[in-house]
Short mmCIF file of C-alpha atoms in Angstrom, two decimals:
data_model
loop_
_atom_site.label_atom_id
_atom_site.label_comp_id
_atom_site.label_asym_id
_atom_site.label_seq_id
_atom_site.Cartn_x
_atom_site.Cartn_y
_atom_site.Cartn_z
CA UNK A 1 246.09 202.30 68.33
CA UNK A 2 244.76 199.52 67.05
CA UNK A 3 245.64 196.78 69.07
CA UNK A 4 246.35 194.34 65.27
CA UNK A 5 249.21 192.36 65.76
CA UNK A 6 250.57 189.91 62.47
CA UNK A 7 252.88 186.87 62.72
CA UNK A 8 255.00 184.92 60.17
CA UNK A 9 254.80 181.34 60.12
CA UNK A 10 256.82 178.97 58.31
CA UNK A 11 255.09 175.67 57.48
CA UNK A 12 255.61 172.45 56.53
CA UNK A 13 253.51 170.51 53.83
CA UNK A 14 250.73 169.53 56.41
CA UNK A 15 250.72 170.12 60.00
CA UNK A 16 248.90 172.28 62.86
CA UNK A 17 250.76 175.19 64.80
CA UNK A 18 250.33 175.86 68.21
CA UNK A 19 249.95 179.97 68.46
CA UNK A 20 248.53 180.58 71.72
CA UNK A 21 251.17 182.13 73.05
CA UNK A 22 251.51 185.18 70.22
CA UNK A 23 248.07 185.09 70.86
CA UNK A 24 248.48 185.52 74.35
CA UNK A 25 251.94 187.90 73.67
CA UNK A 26 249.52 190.22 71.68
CA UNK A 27 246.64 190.21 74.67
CA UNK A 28 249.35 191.46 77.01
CA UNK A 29 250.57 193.91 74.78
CA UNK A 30 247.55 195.43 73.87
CA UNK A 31 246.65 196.11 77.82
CA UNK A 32 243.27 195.10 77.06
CA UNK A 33 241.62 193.34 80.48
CA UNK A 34 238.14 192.26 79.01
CA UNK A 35 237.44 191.70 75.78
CA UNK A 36 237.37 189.80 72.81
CA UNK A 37 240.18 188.83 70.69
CA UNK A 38 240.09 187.82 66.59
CA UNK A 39 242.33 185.33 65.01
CA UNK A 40 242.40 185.85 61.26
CA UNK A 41 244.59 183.82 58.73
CA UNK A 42 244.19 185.63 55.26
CA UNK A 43 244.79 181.97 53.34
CA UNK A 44 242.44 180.35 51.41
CA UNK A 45 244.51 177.14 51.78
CA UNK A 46 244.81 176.95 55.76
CA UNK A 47 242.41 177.21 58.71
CA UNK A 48 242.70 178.33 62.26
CA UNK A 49 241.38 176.00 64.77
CA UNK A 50 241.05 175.24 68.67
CA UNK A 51 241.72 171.61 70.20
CA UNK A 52 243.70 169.83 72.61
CA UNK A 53 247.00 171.11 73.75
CA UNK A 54 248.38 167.84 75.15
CA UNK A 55 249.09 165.00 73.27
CA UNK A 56 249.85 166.05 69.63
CA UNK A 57 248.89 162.59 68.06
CA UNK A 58 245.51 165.00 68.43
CA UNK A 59 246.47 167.07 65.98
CA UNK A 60 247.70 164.21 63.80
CA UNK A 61 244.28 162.24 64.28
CA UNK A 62 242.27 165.80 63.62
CA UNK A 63 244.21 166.16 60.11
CA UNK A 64 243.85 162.51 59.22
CA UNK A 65 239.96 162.96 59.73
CA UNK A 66 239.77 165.66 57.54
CA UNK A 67 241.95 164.52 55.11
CA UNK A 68 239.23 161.83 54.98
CA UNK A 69 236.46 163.77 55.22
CA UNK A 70 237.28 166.07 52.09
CA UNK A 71 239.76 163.82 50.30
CA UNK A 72 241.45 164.95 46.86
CA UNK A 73 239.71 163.62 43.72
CA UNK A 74 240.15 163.63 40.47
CA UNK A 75 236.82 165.10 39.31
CA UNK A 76 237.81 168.36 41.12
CA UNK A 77 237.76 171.12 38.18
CA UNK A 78 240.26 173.89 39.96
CA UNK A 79 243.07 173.31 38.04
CA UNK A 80 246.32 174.06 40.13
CA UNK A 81 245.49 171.01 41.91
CA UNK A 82 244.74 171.86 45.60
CA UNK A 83 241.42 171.75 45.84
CA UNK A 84 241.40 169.98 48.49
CA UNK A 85 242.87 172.30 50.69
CA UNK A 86 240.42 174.86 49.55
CA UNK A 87 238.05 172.85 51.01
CA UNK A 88 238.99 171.90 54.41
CA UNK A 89 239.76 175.61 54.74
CA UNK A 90 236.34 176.30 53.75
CA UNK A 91 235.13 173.53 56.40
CA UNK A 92 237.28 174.16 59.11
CA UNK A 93 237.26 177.89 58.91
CA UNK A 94 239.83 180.85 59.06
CA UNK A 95 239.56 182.61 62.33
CA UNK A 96 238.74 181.87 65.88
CA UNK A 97 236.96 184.49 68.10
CA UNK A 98 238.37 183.88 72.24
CA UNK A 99 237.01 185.92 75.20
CA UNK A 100 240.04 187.98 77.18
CA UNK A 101 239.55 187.99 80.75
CA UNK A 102 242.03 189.46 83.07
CA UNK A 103 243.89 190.19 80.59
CA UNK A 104 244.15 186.59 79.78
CA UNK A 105 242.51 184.48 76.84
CA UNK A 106 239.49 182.81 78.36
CA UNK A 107 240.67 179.08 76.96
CA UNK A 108 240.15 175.96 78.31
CA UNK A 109 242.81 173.85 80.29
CA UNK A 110 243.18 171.69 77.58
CA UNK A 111 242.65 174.37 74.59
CA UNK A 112 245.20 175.85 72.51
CA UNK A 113 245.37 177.90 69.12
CA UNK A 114 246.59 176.24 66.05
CA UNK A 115 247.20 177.63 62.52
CA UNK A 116 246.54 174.74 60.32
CA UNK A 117 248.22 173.98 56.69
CA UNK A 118 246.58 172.39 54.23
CA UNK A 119 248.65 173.09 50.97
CA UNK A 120 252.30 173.68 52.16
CA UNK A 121 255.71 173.90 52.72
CA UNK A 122 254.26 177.56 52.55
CA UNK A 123 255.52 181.35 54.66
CA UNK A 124 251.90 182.05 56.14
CA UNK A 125 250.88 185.10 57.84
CA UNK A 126 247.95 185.22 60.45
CA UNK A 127 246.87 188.26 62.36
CA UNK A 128 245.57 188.77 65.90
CA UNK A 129 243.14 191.67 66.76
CA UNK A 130 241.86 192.28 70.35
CA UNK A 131 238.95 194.42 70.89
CA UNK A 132 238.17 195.59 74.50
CA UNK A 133 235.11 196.16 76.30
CA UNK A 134 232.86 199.52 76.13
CA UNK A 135 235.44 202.16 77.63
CA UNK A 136 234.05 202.49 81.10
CA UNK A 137 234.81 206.21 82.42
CA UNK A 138 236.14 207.49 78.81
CA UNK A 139 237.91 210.30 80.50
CA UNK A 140 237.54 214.15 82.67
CA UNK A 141 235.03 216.62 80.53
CA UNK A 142 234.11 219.62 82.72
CA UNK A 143 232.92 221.58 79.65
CA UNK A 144 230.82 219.10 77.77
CA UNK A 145 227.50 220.98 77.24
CA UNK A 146 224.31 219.50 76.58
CA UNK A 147 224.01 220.54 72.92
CA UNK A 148 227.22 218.36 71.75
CA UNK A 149 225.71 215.62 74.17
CA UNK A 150 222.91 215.52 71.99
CA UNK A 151 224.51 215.62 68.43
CA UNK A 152 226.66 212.84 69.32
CA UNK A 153 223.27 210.48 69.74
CA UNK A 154 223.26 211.11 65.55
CA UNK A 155 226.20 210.75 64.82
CA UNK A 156 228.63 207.38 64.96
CA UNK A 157 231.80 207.93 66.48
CA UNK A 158 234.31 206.06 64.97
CA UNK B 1 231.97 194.89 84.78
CA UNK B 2 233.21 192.39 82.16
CA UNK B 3 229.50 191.35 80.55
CA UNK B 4 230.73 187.74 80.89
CA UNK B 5 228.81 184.97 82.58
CA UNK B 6 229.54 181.02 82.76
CA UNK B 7 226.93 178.18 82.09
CA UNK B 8 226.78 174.73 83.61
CA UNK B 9 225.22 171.77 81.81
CA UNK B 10 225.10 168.29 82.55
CA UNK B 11 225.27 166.03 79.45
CA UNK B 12 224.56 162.87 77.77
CA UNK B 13 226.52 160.71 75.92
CA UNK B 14 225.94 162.49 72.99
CA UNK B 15 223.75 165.52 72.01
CA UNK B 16 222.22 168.80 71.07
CA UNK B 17 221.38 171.36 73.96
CA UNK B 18 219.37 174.68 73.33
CA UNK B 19 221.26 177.59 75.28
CA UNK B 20 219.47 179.99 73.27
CA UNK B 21 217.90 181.13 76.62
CA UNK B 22 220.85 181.85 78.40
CA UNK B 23 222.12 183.45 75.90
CA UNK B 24 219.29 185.95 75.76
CA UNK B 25 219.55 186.16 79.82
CA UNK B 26 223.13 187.15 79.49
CA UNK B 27 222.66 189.84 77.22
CA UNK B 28 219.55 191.22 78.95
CA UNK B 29 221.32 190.90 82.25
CA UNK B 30 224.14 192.82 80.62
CA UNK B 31 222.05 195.94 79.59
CA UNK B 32 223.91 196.13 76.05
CA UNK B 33 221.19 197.30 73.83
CA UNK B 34 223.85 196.82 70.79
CA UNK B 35 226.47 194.87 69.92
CA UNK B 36 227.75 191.43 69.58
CA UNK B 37 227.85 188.30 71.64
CA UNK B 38 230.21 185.12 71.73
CA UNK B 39 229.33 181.72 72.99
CA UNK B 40 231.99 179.82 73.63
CA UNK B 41 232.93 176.18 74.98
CA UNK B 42 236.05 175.30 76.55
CA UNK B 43 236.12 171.51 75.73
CA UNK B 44 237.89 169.70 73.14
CA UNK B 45 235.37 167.18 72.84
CA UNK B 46 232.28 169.17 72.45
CA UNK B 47 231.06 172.54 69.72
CA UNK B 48 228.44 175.48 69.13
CA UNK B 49 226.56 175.80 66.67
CA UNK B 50 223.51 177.29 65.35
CA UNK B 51 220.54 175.23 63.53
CA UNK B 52 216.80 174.80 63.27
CA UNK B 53 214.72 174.99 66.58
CA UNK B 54 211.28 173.91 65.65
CA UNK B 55 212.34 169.96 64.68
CA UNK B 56 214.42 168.28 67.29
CA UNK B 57 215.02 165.45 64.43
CA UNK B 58 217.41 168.34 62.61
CA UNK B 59 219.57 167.87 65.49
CA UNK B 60 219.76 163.97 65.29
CA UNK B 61 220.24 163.88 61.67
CA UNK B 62 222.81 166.74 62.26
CA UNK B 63 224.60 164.93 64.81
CA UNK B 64 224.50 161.53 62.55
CA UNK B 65 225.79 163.20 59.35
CA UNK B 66 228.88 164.34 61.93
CA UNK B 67 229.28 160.73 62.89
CA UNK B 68 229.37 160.20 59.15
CA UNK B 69 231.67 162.80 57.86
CA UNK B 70 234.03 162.41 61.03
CA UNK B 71 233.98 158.02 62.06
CA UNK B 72 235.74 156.78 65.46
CA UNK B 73 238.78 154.61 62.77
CA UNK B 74 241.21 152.02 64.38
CA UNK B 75 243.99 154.04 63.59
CA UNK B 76 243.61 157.20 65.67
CA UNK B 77 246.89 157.78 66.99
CA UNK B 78 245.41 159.54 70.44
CA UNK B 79 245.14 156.33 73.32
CA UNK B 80 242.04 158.03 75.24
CA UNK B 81 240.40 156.55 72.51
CA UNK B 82 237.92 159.90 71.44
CA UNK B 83 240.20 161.48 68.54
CA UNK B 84 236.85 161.16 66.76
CA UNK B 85 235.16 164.01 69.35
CA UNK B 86 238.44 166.03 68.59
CA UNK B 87 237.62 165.99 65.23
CA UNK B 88 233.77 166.71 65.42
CA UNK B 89 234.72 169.72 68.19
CA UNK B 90 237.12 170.99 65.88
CA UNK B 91 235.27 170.79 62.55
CA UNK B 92 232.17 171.96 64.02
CA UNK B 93 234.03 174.78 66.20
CA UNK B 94 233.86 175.58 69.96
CA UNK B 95 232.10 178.76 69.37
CA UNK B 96 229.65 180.96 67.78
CA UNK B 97 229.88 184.77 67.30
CA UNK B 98 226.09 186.59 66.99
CA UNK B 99 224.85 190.14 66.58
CA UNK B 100 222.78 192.02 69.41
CA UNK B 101 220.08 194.45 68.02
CA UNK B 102 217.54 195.90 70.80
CA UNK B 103 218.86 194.33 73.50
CA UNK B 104 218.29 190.56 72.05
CA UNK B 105 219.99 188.22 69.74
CA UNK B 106 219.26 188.74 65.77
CA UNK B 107 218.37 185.08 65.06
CA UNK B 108 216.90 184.29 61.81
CA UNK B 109 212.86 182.42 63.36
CA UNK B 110 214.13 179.42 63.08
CA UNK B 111 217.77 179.14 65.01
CA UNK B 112 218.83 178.39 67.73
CA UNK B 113 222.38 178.31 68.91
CA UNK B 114 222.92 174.79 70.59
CA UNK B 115 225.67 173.04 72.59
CA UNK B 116 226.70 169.87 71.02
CA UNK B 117 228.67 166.71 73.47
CA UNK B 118 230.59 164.77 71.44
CA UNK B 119 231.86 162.58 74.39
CA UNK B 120 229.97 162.84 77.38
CA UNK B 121 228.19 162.03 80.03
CA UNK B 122 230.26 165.17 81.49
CA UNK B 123 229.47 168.41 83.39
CA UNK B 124 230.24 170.94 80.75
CA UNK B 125 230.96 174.74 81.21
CA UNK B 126 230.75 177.31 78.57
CA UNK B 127 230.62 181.45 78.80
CA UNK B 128 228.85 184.32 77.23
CA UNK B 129 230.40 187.53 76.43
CA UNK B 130 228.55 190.46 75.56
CA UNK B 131 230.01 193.45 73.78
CA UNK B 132 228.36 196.47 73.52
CA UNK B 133 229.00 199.14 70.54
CA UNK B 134 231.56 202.13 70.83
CA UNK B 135 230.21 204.30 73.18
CA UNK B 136 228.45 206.84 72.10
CA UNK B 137 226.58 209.32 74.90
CA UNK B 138 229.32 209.22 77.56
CA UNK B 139 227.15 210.65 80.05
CA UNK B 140 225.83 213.25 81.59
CA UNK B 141 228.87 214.87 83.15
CA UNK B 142 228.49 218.48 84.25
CA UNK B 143 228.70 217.57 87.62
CA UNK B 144 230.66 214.61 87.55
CA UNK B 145 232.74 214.40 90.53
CA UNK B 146 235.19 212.09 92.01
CA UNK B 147 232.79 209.64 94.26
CA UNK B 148 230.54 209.71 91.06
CA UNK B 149 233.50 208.58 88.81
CA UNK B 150 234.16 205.40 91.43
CA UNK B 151 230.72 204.46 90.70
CA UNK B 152 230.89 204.35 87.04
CA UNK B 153 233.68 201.63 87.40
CA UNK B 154 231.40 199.17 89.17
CA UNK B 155 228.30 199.11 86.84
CA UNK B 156 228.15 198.66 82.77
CA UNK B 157 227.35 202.03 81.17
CA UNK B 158 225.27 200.46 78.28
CA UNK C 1 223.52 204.22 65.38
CA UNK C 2 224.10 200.40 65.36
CA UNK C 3 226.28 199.94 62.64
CA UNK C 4 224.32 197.30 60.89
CA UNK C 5 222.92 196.56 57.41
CA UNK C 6 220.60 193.81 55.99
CA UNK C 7 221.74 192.71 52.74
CA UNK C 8 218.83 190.82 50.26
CA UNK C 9 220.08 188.16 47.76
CA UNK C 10 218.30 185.55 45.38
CA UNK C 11 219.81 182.67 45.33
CA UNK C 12 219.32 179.12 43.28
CA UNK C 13 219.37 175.72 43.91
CA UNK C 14 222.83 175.36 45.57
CA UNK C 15 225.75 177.96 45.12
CA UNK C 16 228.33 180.40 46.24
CA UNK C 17 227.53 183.78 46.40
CA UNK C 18 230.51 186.69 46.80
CA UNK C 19 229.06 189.24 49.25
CA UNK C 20 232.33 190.97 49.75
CA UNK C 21 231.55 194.27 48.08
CA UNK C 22 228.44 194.87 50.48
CA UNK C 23 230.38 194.11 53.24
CA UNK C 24 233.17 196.65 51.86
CA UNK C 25 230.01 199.44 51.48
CA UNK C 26 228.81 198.61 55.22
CA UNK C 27 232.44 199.17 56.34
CA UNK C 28 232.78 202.51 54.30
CA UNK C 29 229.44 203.53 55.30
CA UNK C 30 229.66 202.91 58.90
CA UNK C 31 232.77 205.33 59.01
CA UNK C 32 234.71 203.30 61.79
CA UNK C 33 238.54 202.89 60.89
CA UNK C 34 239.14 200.03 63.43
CA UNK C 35 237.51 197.24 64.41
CA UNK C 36 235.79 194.20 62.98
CA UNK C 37 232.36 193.03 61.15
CA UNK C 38 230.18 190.49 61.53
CA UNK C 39 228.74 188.99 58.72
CA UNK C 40 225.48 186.90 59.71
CA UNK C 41 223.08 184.84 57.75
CA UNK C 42 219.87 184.26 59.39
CA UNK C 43 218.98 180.63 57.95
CA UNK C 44 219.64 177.32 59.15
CA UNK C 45 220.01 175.85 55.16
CA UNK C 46 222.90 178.06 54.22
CA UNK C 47 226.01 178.94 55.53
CA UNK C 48 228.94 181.53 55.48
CA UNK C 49 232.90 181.09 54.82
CA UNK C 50 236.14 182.82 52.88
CA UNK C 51 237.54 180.95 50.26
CA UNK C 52 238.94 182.27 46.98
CA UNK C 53 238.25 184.76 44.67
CA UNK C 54 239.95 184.21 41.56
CA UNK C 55 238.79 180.96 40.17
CA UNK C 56 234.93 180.22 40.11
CA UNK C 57 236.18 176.59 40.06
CA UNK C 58 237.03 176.80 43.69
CA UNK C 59 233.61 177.20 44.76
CA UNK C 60 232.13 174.68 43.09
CA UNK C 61 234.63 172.16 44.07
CA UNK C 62 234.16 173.24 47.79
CA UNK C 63 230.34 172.73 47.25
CA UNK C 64 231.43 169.05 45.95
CA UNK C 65 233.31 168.31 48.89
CA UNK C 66 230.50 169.03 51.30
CA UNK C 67 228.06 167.07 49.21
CA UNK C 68 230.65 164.26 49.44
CA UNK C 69 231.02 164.59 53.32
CA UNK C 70 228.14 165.43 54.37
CA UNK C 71 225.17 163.43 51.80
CA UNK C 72 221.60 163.10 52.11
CA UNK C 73 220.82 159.62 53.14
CA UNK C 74 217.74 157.95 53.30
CA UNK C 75 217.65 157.47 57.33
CA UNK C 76 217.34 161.20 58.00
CA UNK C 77 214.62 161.65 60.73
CA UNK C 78 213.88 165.34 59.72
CA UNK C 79 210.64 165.05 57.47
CA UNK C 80 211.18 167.91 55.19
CA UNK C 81 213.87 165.95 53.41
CA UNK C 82 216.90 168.84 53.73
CA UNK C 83 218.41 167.55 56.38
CA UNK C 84 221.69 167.43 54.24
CA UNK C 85 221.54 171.11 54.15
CA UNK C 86 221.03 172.17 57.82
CA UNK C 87 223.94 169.72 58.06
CA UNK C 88 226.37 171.70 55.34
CA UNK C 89 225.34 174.78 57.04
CA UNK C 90 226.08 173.74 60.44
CA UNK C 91 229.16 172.11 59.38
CA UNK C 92 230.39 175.55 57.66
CA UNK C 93 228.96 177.75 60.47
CA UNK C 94 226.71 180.59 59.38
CA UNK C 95 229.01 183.50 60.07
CA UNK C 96 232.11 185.18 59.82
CA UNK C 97 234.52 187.67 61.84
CA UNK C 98 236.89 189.54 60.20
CA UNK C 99 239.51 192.41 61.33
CA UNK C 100 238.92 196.15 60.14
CA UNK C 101 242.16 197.77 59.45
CA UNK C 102 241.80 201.48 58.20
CA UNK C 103 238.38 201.29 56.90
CA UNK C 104 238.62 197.76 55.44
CA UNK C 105 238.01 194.98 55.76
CA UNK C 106 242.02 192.51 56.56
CA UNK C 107 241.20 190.06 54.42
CA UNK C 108 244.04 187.98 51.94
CA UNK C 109 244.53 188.83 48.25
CA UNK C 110 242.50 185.66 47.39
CA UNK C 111 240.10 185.70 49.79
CA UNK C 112 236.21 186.93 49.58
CA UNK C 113 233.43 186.43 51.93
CA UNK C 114 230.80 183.87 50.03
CA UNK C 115 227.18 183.35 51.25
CA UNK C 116 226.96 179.77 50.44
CA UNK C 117 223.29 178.66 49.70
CA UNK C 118 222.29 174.92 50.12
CA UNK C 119 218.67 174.58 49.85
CA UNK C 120 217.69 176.60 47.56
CA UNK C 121 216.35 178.88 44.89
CA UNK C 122 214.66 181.28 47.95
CA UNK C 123 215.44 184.73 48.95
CA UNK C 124 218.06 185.30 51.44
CA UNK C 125 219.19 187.82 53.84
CA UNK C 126 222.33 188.73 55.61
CA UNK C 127 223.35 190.78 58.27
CA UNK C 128 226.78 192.70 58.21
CA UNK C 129 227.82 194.54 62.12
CA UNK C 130 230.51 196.59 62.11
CA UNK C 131 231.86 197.00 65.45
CA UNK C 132 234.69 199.91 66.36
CA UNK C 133 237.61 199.57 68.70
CA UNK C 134 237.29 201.34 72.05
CA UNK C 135 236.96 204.68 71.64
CA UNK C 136 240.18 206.65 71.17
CA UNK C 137 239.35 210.06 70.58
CA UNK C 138 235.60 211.02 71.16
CA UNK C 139 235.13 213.77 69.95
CA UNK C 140 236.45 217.30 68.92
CA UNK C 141 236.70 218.92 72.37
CA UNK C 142 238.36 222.51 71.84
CA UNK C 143 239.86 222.65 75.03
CA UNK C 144 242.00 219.66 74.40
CA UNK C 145 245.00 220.95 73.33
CA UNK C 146 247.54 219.69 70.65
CA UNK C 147 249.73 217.96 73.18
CA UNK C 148 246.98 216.17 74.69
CA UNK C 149 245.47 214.91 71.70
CA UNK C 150 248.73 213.12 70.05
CA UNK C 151 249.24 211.85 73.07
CA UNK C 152 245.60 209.91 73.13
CA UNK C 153 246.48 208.76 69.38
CA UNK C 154 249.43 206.84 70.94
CA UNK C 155 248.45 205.28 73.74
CA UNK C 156 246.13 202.23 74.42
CA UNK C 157 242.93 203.24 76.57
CA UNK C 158 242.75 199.94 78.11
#
């Protein structure tokens, strides 16, 4: 089992999509209390981000300042012409890393999840992984002895 | 035992704050000898990051090229008016993921991971989560009987 | 066993580097199936991101856009004159997560992990962590029987 989840996303040419809830779909599914949880979008042209959940001229005003930020220009040598995008992939990043609490990702009131496209219309993909803690009482072993106690300090487990 | 614990800071208008201590507290406090740790912030206006310790000026000048790169414009959409701490929050990030080795943080000598306010003066919050390797010595369990198993669930077993 | 590897690299004056076969070996050699890695870099004047593999063009036009957004400028405080680059790497972040999905490492046909260097020529490290998921199945245990066993492969721990 292990607790990877992936979503399709249909985009438009620019825009940021609220995911929390997948996100939060994928928490509950994977029975994992405590934790950590992984965000990944495998594009080179879109980012993953965290802001405000609210008012979505946020969003708008967050994608305006990057497009300003890294703007297109001419001098750019990649040749199919997105560049750009590249870029404020590069700058904004492609994952998020939350902390699951209760079974619950540990966001803020005003926090949510958003895939972000840079180079669209575009079908993305974007996975979710959730990791829990150290497994606390792993399970009933009456006939562990001490030798295979002691190999398995050598040895990894996974 | 979730290895979690929540911060409290009390912030300018705008600024760098060292948590690097904390940070070490937490994962001291949480026993994990190794593993990973995430520091995250659960504001929209504020980030994490990780840069030089030794020279506070780094942090000015890092905080100035972000007022730079990311301006307060007239045409930010958003009426509260800080669109431009959005932006910094999200292009800097709200979090930092870092590795755990002997029971402290592997920093390179001259980071240190730092909370950034974009828009304060505010009370801020933000939470560090410790996770400790796969488990690998269980424990001694010969005798491991029911009251003993109850125990196990209260207290980390790294 | 920690799961973790230092990785050595020379680097020049400014440039991306493509780390994504070492990360790859740390994955294979660390054995776990499941999971995700941490890729670190220990310096405050270079960073870490995923952008893509396939034209070299990319990377140098993603090094362009952050010398574009984030210049050096006379009024830097920091006396040691690379402020511009503790800016670029704070601005990019200095590490990655990424998902482990049957011994390797979920990333997107164009993507590849890049240590991005922007202050140099020096000699770099990195760190890669490879964390596993909870453990699943510990260990070969003769006295579980067949039953038992498939049914631990199907189920959560959580």
């Amino acid at each position: 089992m292990a607790n990877l989840w992936e979503f399709t996303l249909r985009t438009g040419e620019q825009g940021c999509y609220n995911i929390t809830q997948s996100v939060k779909d994928a928490i509950k599914e994977s029975g994992v209390e405590s934790g950590i949880a992984v965000v990944f979008c495998p594009h080179t042209t879109a980012g993953i981000t965290i802001t405000e959940n609210h008012d979505p001229d946020v969003c708008e005003d967050v994608l305006l300042g990057f497009d300003r930020a890294f703007p297109d220009t001419p001098d750019f040598k990649h040749t199919q012409g997105n560049s750009f995008a590249h870029l404020r992939s590069s700058a904004m990043g492609c994952s998020v890393t939350i902390i699951v609490d209760e079974g619950w990702p540990l966001l803020g009131v005003w926090q949510a999840i958003y895939f972000c496209e840079f180079d669209g219309p575009r079908t993305r993909e974007y996975y979710v992984k959730v990791l829990g803690d150290q497994m606390q009482v792993p399970f009933d072993d009456d006939d562990l002895d001490e030798e295979e106690t002691a190999g398995l300090e050598e040895e990894p487990l996974a």
